[in-house]
Amino acid sequence: MKIKLFILGLSLGISILSGCNDDLTQVGTGIQPENDRPLVYADTFYMKAKTLQTDSVYARTIYGSLGEIYDPLYGNLKSDFMCQFYCPENFRFRYTPYNGIIDSVEFKIYYSRSWTGDSLTPMRAQLYEVTTPLTRDFYTNIDPEQYCNMQKSLGMQTYTARDLSVSDSLWNDKNSNNVLTYQPRITIRMPQEVGQHFYDATIKTPEVFNDQNTFNQFFPGIYVTNTYGTGNILNIESTQMNIYYKHTVKGSADQDSIVQAWETFSATSEVIQLNRFKNTDISHLLEPNDSIAYLKSPAGVYTQLTIPAQDIAPIIQGRIVSNVDLSLKALPQEDWKFAFEAPANVLILPKDSMDTFFRNNNVENNITSFRGSYVASTRTYSFGNIAKLLKTHIENSPDEDLVINVIPVQRRVGTTTNYYGQTSEYTVAIENYLKPSGVKLRIDKDAMEMRIVTIEYR
């Protein structure tokens, strides 16, 4: 459908042109010669959409996920991770262990209270030794068996997300700023020999602690996975390994006292953490469908939109592309217990940019990439005016349709304050969304309608 509007007056001309791009002038048309007046066109086209499976996503982060959960619509998701540990150059124990003996070793997993699923379902975390140094491949389809000795467990612990061994008063305690003070954690006892191996190496082969590379060869890391239970996934905030030992100190009466100390090795941004997500039972989401497309994170499925640029290009040739408003409409979320939530932010960008966008730590630029926030009241993701994206594509590839991917993302924000004391947010980072989420997007004819407003000067 094509609508041609002839602008007759100054007031109407300014009103319509106020939404156009920066290349346009808002000179009133009422005083222009008849043949210089702009013609404004509104053409309607229809996008196509389909659901595609995500083989993996780029996830360079110190945050991980642990657990397994099944959703009746979005299938099964299992999350785990492998991590190295940061080691200061030329590391040595702060004190000499009493009789040269290490007491114990603990692995601690700290997690947020924003888990997904049942807080009381029994789960089991298990540790395995990484035997091959990790490589900087941050895609989430890694095979732990290529790096680990799956026959050698370094410990296990059954847990529930709401730790029932912690009293309600401690769990809910807040400081003077009304911030919860207790950090939920899973503590796994590791073999004492691991800590003893560390101490003995500082004496016998201290060169393995010269720098991070030599340490990674000495201790490549740990694989943390879930080996029992389903129904919960934790959002991991940090992991660390503590080596406990006793040492002697001189008292005031020249008496020796024995006190406890520990050394801590943490997974930090300086070292590698590899997250793995395994989605199963999702084949039904990929079946051809004329009414629904799906998004599921992490590393599940995404929606691909095709804008008919080949049909658009000849029709708008010679015109200025003023407005191409794009929004996606969603269907209601499921109402069963522990149903997935819709991702708060999604990103659209050309399909050939998906890999480099995240590897290069880009953020939305409203030229080739656009972010939409989910508005629950209208169940809509709005991306604004994507005219620049369409214009650039037609200039470079007029004989090809524009194919863009819709991807759940995590937005990290900063704030700025202007002269009047008003604060606003800006995007600091955009990353693939690593929390369980899912949403059904409408792709029926009404939802796929796209109105393109163009201007022609004659």
GROMACS .gro file of C-alpha atoms in nm:
model
  458
    1MET     CA    1   0.000   0.000   0.000
    2LYS     CA    2   0.138   0.344  -0.093
    3ILE     CA    3   0.006   0.678   0.031
    4LYS     CA    4   0.131   1.004  -0.122
    5LEU     CA    5   0.075   1.321   0.077
    6PHE     CA    6   0.131   1.667  -0.073
    7ILE     CA    7   0.222   1.927   0.189
    8LEU     CA    8   0.033   2.249   0.137
    9GLY     CA    9   0.123   2.480   0.425
   10LEU     CA   10   0.403   2.594   0.654
   11SER     CA   11   0.244   2.456   0.970
   12LEU     CA   12   0.170   2.113   0.826
   13GLY     CA   13   0.513   2.090   0.661
   14ILE     CA   14   0.700   2.156   0.986
   15SER     CA   15   0.479   1.914   1.177
   16ILE     CA   16   0.550   1.623   0.946
   17LEU     CA   17   0.918   1.696   0.891
   18SER     CA   18   0.994   1.720   1.263
   19GLY     CA   19   1.032   1.340   1.279
   20CYS     CA   20   1.266   1.314   0.977
   21ASN     CA   21   1.640   1.249   0.981
   22ASP     CA   22   1.915   1.506   1.016
   23ASP     CA   23   1.967   1.542   0.640
   24LEU     CA   24   1.633   1.718   0.603
   25THR     CA   25   1.564   2.089   0.624
   26GLN     CA   26   1.256   2.225   0.792
   27VAL     CA   27   1.214   2.524   0.559
   28GLY     CA   28   0.844   2.602   0.529
   29THR     CA   29   0.683   2.481   0.210
   30GLY     CA   30   0.416   2.747   0.188
   31ILE     CA   31   0.662   3.005   0.047
   32GLN     CA   32   0.838   2.765  -0.188
   33PRO     CA   33   0.770   2.743  -0.561
   34GLU     CA   34   0.509   2.484  -0.649
   35ASN     CA   35   0.760   2.242  -0.803
   36ASP     CA   36   0.996   2.266  -0.499
   37ARG     CA   37   0.747   2.142  -0.247
   38PRO     CA   38   0.826   1.803  -0.087
   39LEU     CA   39   0.621   1.494  -0.144
   40VAL     CA   40   0.586   1.268   0.158
   41TYR     CA   41   0.520   0.899   0.102
   42ALA     CA   42   0.413   0.630   0.349
   43ASP     CA   43   0.470   0.282   0.211
   44THR     CA   44   0.375  -0.037   0.389
   45PHE     CA   45   0.581  -0.355   0.368
   46TYR     CA   46   0.583  -0.679   0.563
   47MET     CA   47   0.873  -0.845   0.737
   48LYS     CA   48   0.921  -1.218   0.770
   49ALA     CA   49   1.047  -1.392   1.083
   50LYS     CA   50   1.169  -1.732   1.193
   51THR     CA   51   1.324  -1.897   1.496
   52LEU     CA   52   1.684  -2.023   1.477
   53GLN     CA   53   1.892  -2.219   1.722
   54THR     CA   54   2.192  -2.059   1.888
   55ASP     CA   55   2.491  -2.291   1.879
   56SER     CA   56   2.677  -2.080   2.134
   57VAL     CA   57   2.722  -1.721   2.247
   58TYR     CA   58   3.027  -1.515   2.335
   59ALA     CA   59   3.053  -1.482   2.714
   60ARG     CA   60   3.371  -1.325   2.842
   61THR     CA   61   3.280  -1.271   3.206
   62ILE     CA   62   3.366  -1.368   3.562
   63TYR     CA   63   2.999  -1.436   3.629
   64GLY     CA   64   2.867  -1.786   3.577
   65SER     CA   65   2.564  -2.005   3.617
   66LEU     CA   66   2.528  -2.339   3.789
   67GLY     CA   67   2.242  -2.584   3.787
   68GLU     CA   68   1.978  -2.741   3.570
   69ILE     CA   69   1.614  -2.655   3.505
   70TYR     CA   70   1.331  -2.779   3.286
   71ASP     CA   71   1.061  -2.555   3.144
   72PRO     CA   72   0.754  -2.710   2.974
   73LEU     CA   73   0.785  -2.467   2.682
   74TYR     CA   74   1.154  -2.381   2.658
   75GLY     CA   75   1.296  -2.724   2.734
   76ASN     CA   76   1.592  -2.822   2.950
   77LEU     CA   77   1.888  -2.600   3.036
   78LYS     CA   78   2.208  -2.708   3.209
   79SER     CA   79   2.471  -2.453   3.312
   80ASP     CA   80   2.823  -2.500   3.449
   81PHE     CA   81   3.171  -2.348   3.412
   82MET     CA   82   3.548  -2.395   3.421
   83CYS     CA   83   3.777  -2.137   3.576
   84GLN     CA   84   4.140  -2.050   3.632
   85PHE     CA   85   4.262  -1.872   3.945
   86TYR     CA   86   4.459  -1.553   3.975
   87CYS     CA   87   4.806  -1.590   4.125
   88PRO     CA   88   5.028  -1.293   4.221
   89GLU     CA   89   5.377  -1.298   4.073
   90ASN     CA   90   5.628  -1.491   4.283
   91PHE     CA   91   5.355  -1.605   4.523
   92ARG     CA   92   5.462  -1.744   4.860
   93PHE     CA   93   5.265  -1.841   5.169
   94ARG     CA   94   5.249  -1.548   5.411
   95TYR     CA   95   5.355  -1.772   5.699
   96THR     CA   96   5.530  -2.103   5.737
   97PRO     CA   97   5.273  -2.376   5.804
   98TYR     CA   98   5.320  -2.549   6.139
   99ASN     CA   99   5.534  -2.860   6.075
  100GLY     CA  100   5.496  -2.783   5.703
  101ILE     CA  101   5.144  -2.926   5.703
  102ILE     CA  102   4.833  -2.785   5.535
  103ASP     CA  103   4.512  -2.838   5.732
  104SER     CA  104   4.236  -2.821   5.472
  105VAL     CA  105   4.115  -2.672   5.144
  106GLU     CA  106   3.771  -2.526   5.068
  107PHE     CA  107   3.615  -2.416   4.744
  108LYS     CA  108   3.355  -2.140   4.787
  109ILE     CA  109   3.087  -2.047   4.534
  110TYR     CA  110   2.916  -1.714   4.607
  111TYR     CA  111   2.585  -1.653   4.433
  112SER     CA  112   2.317  -1.386   4.413
  113ARG     CA  113   1.963  -1.417   4.546
  114SER     CA  114   1.822  -1.377   4.195
  115TRP     CA  115   1.828  -1.747   4.112
  116THR     CA  116   1.587  -1.913   3.871
  117GLY     CA  117   1.355  -2.191   3.988
  118ASP     CA  118   1.276  -2.359   4.318
  119SER     CA  119   1.478  -2.233   4.614
  120LEU     CA  120   1.431  -2.560   4.806
  121THR     CA  121   1.503  -2.822   4.541
  122PRO     CA  122   1.807  -3.036   4.640
  123MET     CA  123   2.102  -2.991   4.404
  124ARG     CA  124   2.460  -3.117   4.407
  125ALA     CA  125   2.767  -2.925   4.295
  126GLN     CA  126   3.074  -3.128   4.203
  127LEU     CA  127   3.432  -3.028   4.124
  128TYR     CA  128   3.668  -3.185   3.873
  129GLU     CA  129   4.032  -3.117   3.805
  130VAL     CA  130   4.120  -2.929   3.489
  131THR     CA  131   4.425  -3.101   3.343
  132THR     CA  132   4.471  -2.909   3.016
  133PRO     CA  133   4.526  -2.531   3.040
  134LEU     CA  134   4.222  -2.336   2.927
  135THR     CA  135   4.232  -2.137   2.604
  136ARG     CA  136   4.074  -1.797   2.545
  137ASP     CA  137   3.773  -1.929   2.360
  138PHE     CA  138   3.480  -1.768   2.535
  139TYR     CA  139   3.203  -1.943   2.343
  140THR     CA  140   2.956  -2.142   2.547
  141ASN     CA  141   2.959  -2.475   2.361
  142ILE     CA  142   3.283  -2.599   2.513
  143ASP     CA  143   3.331  -2.968   2.592
  144PRO     CA  144   3.466  -3.004   2.948
  145GLU     CA  145   3.591  -3.354   2.874
  146GLN     CA  146   3.854  -3.203   2.644
  147TYR     CA  147   4.004  -3.020   2.941
  148CYS     CA  148   3.922  -3.227   3.249
  149ASN     CA  149   3.990  -3.555   3.416
  150MET     CA  150   3.629  -3.661   3.470
  151GLN     CA  151   3.747  -3.961   3.671
  152LYS     CA  152   3.899  -3.745   3.945
  153SER     CA  153   3.650  -3.555   4.158
  154LEU     CA  154   3.786  -3.285   4.385
  155GLY     CA  155   3.477  -3.271   4.602
  156MET     CA  156   3.100  -3.240   4.605
  157GLN     CA  157   2.829  -3.076   4.812
  158THR     CA  158   2.451  -3.099   4.817
  159TYR     CA  159   2.277  -2.764   4.857
  160THR     CA  160   1.955  -2.569   4.821
  161ALA     CA  161   1.945  -2.211   4.693
  162ARG     CA  162   1.786  -2.100   5.018
  163ASP     CA  163   2.043  -2.242   5.256
  164LEU     CA  164   1.835  -2.393   5.536
  165SER     CA  165   2.140  -2.413   5.765
  166VAL     CA  166   2.140  -2.032   5.780
  167SER     CA  167   1.890  -1.884   6.024
  168ASP     CA  168   1.621  -1.647   5.903
  169SER     CA  169   1.766  -1.368   6.115
  170LEU     CA  170   2.110  -1.401   5.954
  171TRP     CA  171   1.969  -1.455   5.605
  172ASN     CA  172   1.755  -1.139   5.629
  173ASP     CA  173   1.998  -0.921   5.826
  174LYS     CA  174   2.054  -0.572   5.679
  175ASN     CA  175   2.308  -0.303   5.750
  176SER     CA  176   2.243   0.064   5.817
  177ASN     CA  177   2.199   0.123   5.443
  178ASN     CA  178   1.922  -0.139   5.429
  179VAL     CA  179   2.146  -0.375   5.230
  180LEU     CA  180   2.140  -0.748   5.300
  181THR     CA  181   2.467  -0.849   5.465
  182TYR     CA  182   2.474  -1.226   5.420
  183GLN     CA  183   2.623  -1.349   5.092
  184PRO     CA  184   2.477  -1.690   4.996
  185ARG     CA  185   2.744  -1.949   4.924
  186ILE     CA  186   2.820  -2.314   4.866
  187THR     CA  187   3.127  -2.449   5.048
  188ILE     CA  188   3.288  -2.765   4.910
  189ARG     CA  189   3.564  -2.943   5.098
  190MET     CA  190   3.852  -3.034   4.869
  191PRO     CA  191   4.130  -3.289   4.934
  192GLN     CA  192   4.399  -3.169   5.174
  193GLU     CA  193   4.655  -3.291   4.921
  194VAL     CA  194   4.565  -3.006   4.687
  195GLY     CA  195   4.678  -2.746   4.941
  196GLN     CA  196   4.980  -2.950   5.040
  197HIS     CA  197   5.081  -2.968   4.674
  198PHE     CA  198   5.066  -2.588   4.657
  199TYR     CA  199   5.282  -2.536   4.966
  200ASP     CA  200   5.538  -2.800   4.871
  201ALA     CA  201   5.575  -2.639   4.529
  202THR     CA  202   5.659  -2.301   4.686
  203ILE     CA  203   5.954  -2.475   4.853
  204LYS     CA  204   6.067  -2.725   4.590
  205THR     CA  205   5.970  -2.565   4.257
  206PRO     CA  206   5.900  -2.197   4.332
  207GLU     CA  207   5.940  -2.107   3.964
  208VAL     CA  208   5.589  -2.233   3.895
  209PHE     CA  209   5.466  -1.921   4.075
  210ASN     CA  210   5.681  -1.678   3.874
  211ASP     CA  211   5.384  -1.544   3.676
  212GLN     CA  212   5.029  -1.627   3.572
  213ASN     CA  213   5.134  -1.839   3.274
  214THR     CA  214   5.360  -2.068   3.474
  215PHE     CA  215   5.095  -2.096   3.744
  216ASN     CA  216   4.830  -2.195   3.486
  217GLN     CA  217   5.056  -2.478   3.374
  218PHE     CA  218   5.101  -2.586   3.736
  219PHE     CA  219   4.729  -2.562   3.826
  220PRO     CA  220   4.509  -2.528   3.514
  221GLY     CA  221   4.184  -2.479   3.707
  222ILE     CA  222   3.860  -2.641   3.822
  223TYR     CA  223   3.542  -2.749   3.647
  224VAL     CA  224   3.226  -2.681   3.850
  225THR     CA  225   2.914  -2.869   3.745
  226ASN     CA  226   2.582  -3.003   3.869
  227THR     CA  227   2.562  -3.381   3.906
  228TYR     CA  228   2.232  -3.420   4.087
  229GLY     CA  229   1.897  -3.247   4.093
  230THR     CA  230   1.701  -3.029   3.855
  231GLY     CA  231   1.482  -2.727   3.914
  232ASN     CA  232   1.723  -2.445   3.998
  233ILE     CA  233   1.997  -2.237   3.836
  234LEU     CA  234   2.217  -2.011   4.045
  235ASN     CA  235   2.373  -1.687   3.922
  236ILE     CA  236   2.734  -1.711   4.035
  237GLU     CA  237   2.902  -1.387   4.143
  238SER     CA  238   3.246  -1.516   4.244
  239THR     CA  239   3.445  -1.830   4.322
  240GLN     CA  240   3.753  -1.883   4.532
  241MET     CA  241   3.973  -2.155   4.679
  242ASN     CA  242   4.101  -2.117   5.035
  243ILE     CA  243   4.400  -2.311   5.170
  244TYR     CA  244   4.395  -2.324   5.552
  245TYR     CA  245   4.694  -2.390   5.777
  246LYS     CA  246   4.830  -2.315   6.125
  247HIS     CA  247   5.146  -2.125   6.208
  248THR     CA  248   5.325  -2.010   6.522
  249VAL     CA  249   5.359  -1.658   6.658
  250LYS     CA  250   5.564  -1.528   6.949
  251GLY     CA  251   5.367  -1.410   7.251
  252SER     CA  252   5.453  -1.133   7.497
  253ALA     CA  253   5.612  -1.381   7.736
  254ASP     CA  254   5.819  -1.533   7.456
  255GLN     CA  255   5.564  -1.814   7.443
  256ASP     CA  256   5.471  -1.963   7.106
  257SER     CA  257   5.106  -1.955   7.011
  258ILE     CA  258   4.946  -2.142   6.723
  259VAL     CA  259   4.702  -1.948   6.509
  260GLN     CA  260   4.520  -2.019   6.186
  261ALA     CA  261   4.577  -1.848   5.852
  262TRP     CA  262   4.473  -1.908   5.494
  263GLU     CA  263   4.571  -1.825   5.138
  264THR     CA  264   4.303  -1.736   4.884
  265PHE     CA  265   4.302  -1.792   4.509
  266SER     CA  266   4.012  -1.631   4.321
  267ALA     CA  267   3.866  -1.638   3.972
  268THR     CA  268   3.910  -1.279   3.853
  269SER     CA  269   3.890  -1.081   3.531
  270GLU     CA  270   4.265  -1.134   3.475
  271VAL     CA  271   4.217  -1.507   3.416
  272ILE     CA  272   3.989  -1.725   3.207
  273GLN     CA  273   3.643  -1.845   3.297
  274LEU     CA  274   3.456  -2.055   3.042
  275ASN     CA  275   3.080  -2.088   3.079
  276ARG     CA  276   2.888  -2.374   2.924
  277PHE     CA  277   2.515  -2.383   2.845
  278LYS     CA  278   2.349  -2.693   2.711
  279ASN     CA  279   1.992  -2.665   2.580
  280THR     CA  280   1.785  -2.973   2.498
  281ASP     CA  281   1.419  -3.044   2.419
  282ILE     CA  282   1.386  -2.730   2.208
  283SER     CA  283   1.323  -2.879   1.862
  284HIS     CA  284   0.954  -2.780   1.875
  285LEU     CA  285   1.057  -2.413   1.897
  286LEU     CA  286   1.227  -2.444   1.558
  287GLU     CA  287   0.930  -2.584   1.368
  288PRO     CA  288   0.792  -2.355   1.090
  289ASN     CA  289   0.537  -2.118   1.236
  290ASP     CA  290   0.339  -1.829   1.089
  291SER     CA  291   0.233  -1.671   1.416
  292ILE     CA  292   0.508  -1.708   1.680
  293ALA     CA  293   0.885  -1.677   1.695
  294TYR     CA  294   1.084  -1.744   2.010
  295LEU     CA  295   1.368  -1.602   2.214
  296LYS     CA  296   1.534  -1.815   2.479
  297SER     CA  297   1.850  -1.743   2.674
  298PRO     CA  298   2.118  -1.829   2.743
  299ALA     CA  299   2.240  -1.972   2.411
  300GLY     CA  300   1.901  -2.116   2.324
  301VAL     CA  301   1.708  -1.976   2.027
  302TYR     CA  302   1.675  -1.634   1.867
  303THR     CA  303   1.450  -1.465   1.612
  304GLN     CA  304   1.567  -1.363   1.268
  305LEU     CA  305   1.381  -1.088   1.080
  306THR     CA  306   1.393  -1.037   0.705
  307ILE     CA  307   1.309  -0.689   0.578
  308PRO     CA  308   1.224  -0.695   0.204
  309ALA     CA  309   1.490  -0.445   0.100
  310GLN     CA  310   1.486  -0.575  -0.258
  311ASP     CA  311   1.124  -0.469  -0.290
  312ILE     CA  312   1.175  -0.147  -0.098
  313ALA     CA  313   1.478  -0.017  -0.292
  314PRO     CA  314   1.313   0.052  -0.632
  315ILE     CA  315   1.005   0.208  -0.475
  316ILE     CA  316   1.193   0.459  -0.260
  317GLN     CA  317   1.467   0.531  -0.512
  318GLY     CA  318   1.551   0.901  -0.519
  319ARG     CA  319   1.379   0.974  -0.190
  320ILE     CA  320   1.508   1.054   0.157
  321VAL     CA  321   1.426   0.781   0.409
  322SER     CA  322   1.272   0.971   0.700
  323ASN     CA  323   1.124   0.719   0.941
  324VAL     CA  324   1.120   0.342   0.977
  325ASP     CA  325   0.974   0.272   1.318
  326LEU     CA  326   1.035  -0.082   1.438
  327SER     CA  327   0.874  -0.255   1.735
  328LEU     CA  328   0.812  -0.618   1.821
  329LYS     CA  329   0.504  -0.738   2.004
  330ALA     CA  330   0.506  -1.029   2.247
  331LEU     CA  331   0.242  -1.271   2.366
  332PRO     CA  332   0.161  -1.311   2.738
  333GLN     CA  333   0.413  -1.499   2.948
  334GLU     CA  334   0.331  -1.846   3.080
  335ASP     CA  335   0.161  -1.861   3.418
  336TRP     CA  336   0.294  -2.188   3.557
  337LYS     CA  337   0.521  -2.197   3.859
  338PHE     CA  338   0.878  -2.079   3.797
  339ALA     CA  339   0.794  -1.975   3.440
  340PHE     CA  340   1.072  -1.791   3.257
  341GLU     CA  341   1.054  -1.413   3.241
  342ALA     CA  342   1.089  -1.210   2.922
  343PRO     CA  343   1.442  -1.068   2.878
  344ALA     CA  344   1.448  -0.704   2.982
  345ASN     CA  345   1.657  -0.599   2.681
  346VAL     CA  346   1.701  -0.730   2.330
  347LEU     CA  347   1.932  -0.614   2.055
  348ILE     CA  348   1.882  -0.605   1.679
  349LEU     CA  349   2.176  -0.599   1.440
  350PRO     CA  350   2.260  -0.738   1.095
  351LYS     CA  351   2.321  -1.112   1.102
  352ASP     CA  352   2.681  -1.080   0.983
  353SER     CA  353   2.762  -0.849   1.278
  354MET     CA  354   2.649  -1.074   1.561
  355ASP     CA  355   2.988  -1.232   1.628
  356THR     CA  356   3.208  -0.921   1.604
  357PHE     CA  357   2.967  -0.702   1.800
  358PHE     CA  358   3.022  -0.893   2.125
  359ARG     CA  359   3.387  -0.979   2.068
  360ASN     CA  360   3.464  -0.608   2.020
  361ASN     CA  361   3.268  -0.502   2.328
  362ASN     CA  362   3.041  -0.276   2.124
  363VAL     CA  363   2.727  -0.102   2.247
  364GLU     CA  364   2.419   0.001   2.052
  365ASN     CA  365   2.492   0.293   1.819
  366ASN     CA  366   2.144   0.347   1.667
  367ILE     CA  367   2.299   0.315   1.322
  368THR     CA  368   2.367  -0.054   1.275
  369SER     CA  369   2.256  -0.180   1.616
  370PHE     CA  370   1.950  -0.090   1.820
  371ARG     CA  371   1.839  -0.190   2.170
  372GLY     CA  372   1.480  -0.236   2.279
  373SER     CA  373   1.357  -0.254   2.639
  374TYR     CA  374   1.063  -0.473   2.731
  375VAL     CA  375   0.751  -0.282   2.835
  376ALA     CA  376   0.537  -0.529   3.028
  377SER     CA  377   0.218  -0.321   3.012
  378THR     CA  378   0.214  -0.333   2.631
  379ARG     CA  379   0.431  -0.644   2.588
  380THR     CA  380   0.645  -0.454   2.339
  381TYR     CA  381   1.010  -0.407   2.246
  382SER     CA  382   1.052  -0.072   2.071
  383PHE     CA  383   1.370   0.011   1.877
  384GLY     CA  384   1.278   0.353   1.744
  385ASN     CA  385   1.369   0.478   1.399
  386ILE     CA  386   1.593   0.234   1.211
  387ALA     CA  387   1.600   0.444   0.893
  388LYS     CA  388   1.980   0.470   0.897
  389LEU     CA  389   2.016   0.092   0.910
  390LEU     CA  390   1.784   0.043   0.613
  391LYS     CA  391   1.937   0.332   0.416
  392THR     CA  392   2.292   0.199   0.463
  393HIS     CA  393   2.192  -0.150   0.362
  394ILE     CA  394   2.015  -0.035   0.044
  395GLU     CA  395   2.313   0.180  -0.055
  396ASN     CA  396   2.554  -0.112  -0.013
  397SER     CA  397   2.338  -0.411  -0.112
  398PRO     CA  398   2.025  -0.299  -0.301
  399ASP     CA  399   1.974  -0.647  -0.448
  400GLU     CA  400   1.965  -0.823  -0.110
  401ASP     CA  401   1.706  -0.830   0.165
  402LEU     CA  402   1.809  -0.693   0.504
  403VAL     CA  403   1.840  -0.977   0.755
  404ILE     CA  404   1.867  -0.883   1.121
  405ASN     CA  405   1.890  -1.093   1.435
  406VAL     CA  406   1.701  -1.033   1.758
  407ILE     CA  407   1.910  -1.134   2.060
  408PRO     CA  408   1.851  -1.118   2.438
  409VAL     CA  409   2.119  -0.902   2.600
  410GLN     CA  410   2.234  -0.775   2.936
  411ARG     CA  411   2.271  -0.397   2.952
  412ARG     CA  412   2.512  -0.245   3.201
  413VAL     CA  413   2.453   0.125   3.262
  414GLY     CA  414   2.624   0.433   3.398
  415THR     CA  415   2.470   0.762   3.498
  416THR     CA  416   2.551   1.121   3.414
  417THR     CA  417   2.425   1.446   3.565
  418ASN     CA  418   2.366   1.761   3.364
  419TYR     CA  419   2.399   2.125   3.466
  420TYR     CA  420   2.049   2.127   3.615
  421GLY     CA  421   2.112   1.824   3.837
  422GLN     CA  422   1.909   1.588   3.621
  423THR     CA  423   2.051   1.237   3.589
  424SER     CA  424   2.026   1.008   3.292
  425GLU     CA  425   2.150   0.660   3.210
  426TYR     CA  426   2.381   0.555   2.931
  427THR     CA  427   2.498   0.215   2.815
  428VAL     CA  428   2.837   0.106   2.947
  429ALA     CA  429   2.833  -0.248   2.808
  430ILE     CA  430   2.612  -0.486   2.614
  431GLU     CA  431   2.664  -0.858   2.668
  432ASN     CA  432   2.482  -1.175   2.576
  433TYR     CA  433   2.216  -1.246   2.837
  434LEU     CA  434   2.328  -1.538   3.054
  435LYS     CA  435   2.021  -1.579   3.274
  436PRO     CA  436   1.731  -1.812   3.187
  437SER     CA  437   1.461  -1.620   3.000
  438GLY     CA  438   1.209  -1.672   2.725
  439VAL     CA  439   0.949  -1.480   2.529
  440LYS     CA  440   0.711  -1.548   2.240
  441LEU     CA  441   0.713  -1.283   1.968
  442ARG     CA  442   0.414  -1.225   1.741
  443ILE     CA  443   0.497  -1.269   1.374
  444ASP     CA  444   0.145  -1.262   1.228
  445LYS     CA  445   0.078  -1.020   0.942
  446ASP     CA  446  -0.034  -0.731   1.163
  447ALA     CA  447   0.272  -0.763   1.386
  448MET     CA  448   0.511  -0.779   1.089
  449GLU     CA  449   0.379  -0.464   0.923
  450MET     CA  450   0.645  -0.203   0.859
  451ARG     CA  451   0.563   0.156   0.759
  452ILE     CA  452   0.839   0.345   0.574
  453VAL     CA  453   0.808   0.723   0.548
  454THR     CA  454   1.013   0.888   0.272
  455ILE     CA  455   1.040   1.238   0.129
  456GLU     CA  456   1.099   1.348  -0.226
  457TYR     CA  457   1.178   1.703  -0.339
  458ARG     CA  458   1.063   1.805  -0.687
   0.00000   0.00000   0.00000
